[in-house]
Amino acid sequence: MSKKVVKKSKEPWWQETIDTPETEYVEENFYVEESFVKNKELIRMDLNIVQFPIFSKNTKRKVNQVVKYFFNSNRDTYITVTPAAGNYIPGEMEEKVFIALMQIMKEKGMPKKFMISGTDLRDKLKLNTGRYGNVIKSALLRLSETNYNFKNTMYSYENKGIINKEISTPVLILEIISLSLKENKKYRNIYDDKRIKEVYEITITDHFYSNIIQKGYMVYNSGILLDISTSTARTIYMLIEKLRFENIYLKVDTLFLIKRIPLKYDKKNLNSTVKTLEKAFKELKDKNLIEDFKIIKESTWEKSEIEIFFHEKSKEEKQQRFFEDRNDFRKLLTQTTVSDTEHEMIEDAKVIEKSTPLQPEITVTQEMIDKILGLMPSKARTLKTMPKTIKDSIIEYGYSKVEAVAIYMKKNKVEKVRAYFIKALENNWAEDEAIELEVPKKNILNSSKEIQIKDETPKNYERELEYFKSLSAEEKEELESKVYRAYIGECGQESKIQKLAFNAAKNRLIAEFILKNNLVKKEVPKEKEVDLSVIDDINYYTE
């Protein structure tokens, strides 16, 4: 009797062997010439990072604790932060690491994916502890493993606003590469320091990266951010820099700040939370990041407000940060690692206006371009690139907005015409020029909150404006603050419309306040010249 021998394969039935060609390695040069970057410390912070609680302020976070932040009473607008199993949500250390990553990304040419070592981050964070390796690795793991679920909250530049659906994403993707493995020899050649045992490949996820390389970001100085000692003060600084636009005065509800940071909210012990806010604002004042602040409590803490005063020079510094970063970015696009496709998408692509029954296709004529050039400062007509820039801007933003910016530029006596023109369009600096506004009276329209146009004979407040011009910077700021408070009191409410109206008619309002309160005690010396451009602007707004 013979036996049949059956040989069993050692390979499982579901395993398939595929012959692949030899792996091809492509090396990319992440090095950026020193001269390319004017200010290495300027970084772009995604707007979601700035305005939402991505990093917890709670120093007593718990392992496996999922946190959900609601932003409306219907509870359909929220962010859920879910840590990895056995871990807790990102906090202050992760925030600092993320800021340092943004600085390194800038230095490497703004690539979506880049390589770093623990010592790179140690140097940026100025960590003195010998345990820096474990601290940094834990922070990176926490950033990559924590999931953020945005429901009707994630801002997207591509959507020109909030995405009205649910988005689930981490902030970054992390790959840990061990330099002791033979297949990673190419990475060992990059780092000469033999003490480095592993390096990290960082990939910023799509939603955050898209905002950072386009127009969904704020520009900050990373050195300033990392020098702020507490996460609460750092968040307040980033938030108020966004909220104040180009103004040097800001008033916010105390409760708004508490919930947006967010801090512990307990009605019975609210004064303790306000003390935390006060301590954070004091740090910002001590570091000269704000000029002063004032907590106003007329009844309860829940109805209290905070006035924030910024240095006069801070407006120019904020603009300068943006221009320096944008100029550096344009150089980096052509010199380093951002792909040609991304380059075209970011800098060169025009916005195509699709023809619809409600929005006809825009046809830009030479007459329109010439008219805009005529409204701009004379220097604009000497720049060969301006006609094309104006044409592209009309297609993207519409004629009325471009016209308003041209008027705004001439009023502000701009020197860097093209750069200022682009920046003003992007940030709606001249939004108040494009609509006819006036000082609202007490009978504000009920639900629409619109402001009717005031019909009055134009006045030239030469004497009052000259008096205002003669004041010191501190006196001007104090007077402007008084006028604003009086104006809001007359309105009966404070909203974006009222703020736009105030900015549009600010000079006239100040002049009327000076006249009404008889602040000019003596005649202004005749040898001083009146700024006729200011008078022209007053007449323009009034008409």
PDB file of C-alpha atoms in Angstrom, residues 3 17 44 94 102 105 151 155 173 200 203 213 224 226 259 261 285 293 332 363 387 391 397 458 471 483 489 491 536:
ATOM      1  CA  LYS A   3       1.344   6.528   0.654  1.00  0.00           C
ATOM      2  CA  THR A  17       4.922  37.821  -3.880  1.00  0.00           C
ATOM      3  CA  ARG A  44       2.469  81.687   9.165  1.00  0.00           C
ATOM      4  CA  GLU A  94       2.675  70.810  21.752  1.00  0.00           C
ATOM      5  CA  MET A 102       6.365  76.449  11.399  1.00  0.00           C
ATOM      6  CA  MET A 105       9.192  74.821   7.568  1.00  0.00           C
ATOM      7  CA  LYS A 151     -18.301  70.376  12.544  1.00  0.00           C
ATOM      8  CA  TYR A 155     -11.978  77.746   8.129  1.00  0.00           C
ATOM      9  CA  ILE A 173       1.488  63.141  10.064  1.00  0.00           C
ATOM     10  CA  TYR A 200      11.328  62.808  12.100  1.00  0.00           C
ATOM     11  CA  THR A 203       3.831  66.158   6.857  1.00  0.00           C
ATOM     12  CA  ILE A 213       0.499  78.578   1.795  1.00  0.00           C
ATOM     13  CA  ILE A 224       7.862  86.624  20.322  1.00  0.00           C
ATOM     14  CA  LEU A 226       7.900  81.364  22.161  1.00  0.00           C
ATOM     15  CA  LYS A 259     -14.748  80.857  26.077  1.00  0.00           C
ATOM     16  CA  ILE A 261      -9.184  80.701  24.756  1.00  0.00           C
ATOM     17  CA  LYS A 285       1.994  94.735  28.674  1.00  0.00           C
ATOM     18  CA  PHE A 293      -5.512  97.273  29.039  1.00  0.00           C
ATOM     19  CA  LEU A 332      11.149  80.675  -1.723  1.00  0.00           C
ATOM     20  CA  THR A 363     -15.086  91.831 -18.879  1.00  0.00           C
ATOM     21  CA  PRO A 387      -2.119  97.340 -15.522  1.00  0.00           C
ATOM     22  CA  LYS A 391      -6.940  93.601 -14.510  1.00  0.00           C
ATOM     23  CA  TYR A 397     -12.459  91.011  -6.504  1.00  0.00           C
ATOM     24  CA  PRO A 458     -20.456 119.049   3.630  1.00  0.00           C
ATOM     25  CA  LEU A 471      -1.960 116.773  19.829  1.00  0.00           C
ATOM     26  CA  VAL A 483     -15.138 109.609  20.373  1.00  0.00           C
ATOM     27  CA  GLY A 489     -23.310 104.888  23.005  1.00  0.00           C
ATOM     28  CA  CYS A 491     -25.709 103.704  18.281  1.00  0.00           C
ATOM     29  CA  ASP A 536     -11.315 115.945   0.696  1.00  0.00           C
TER      30      ASP A 536
END
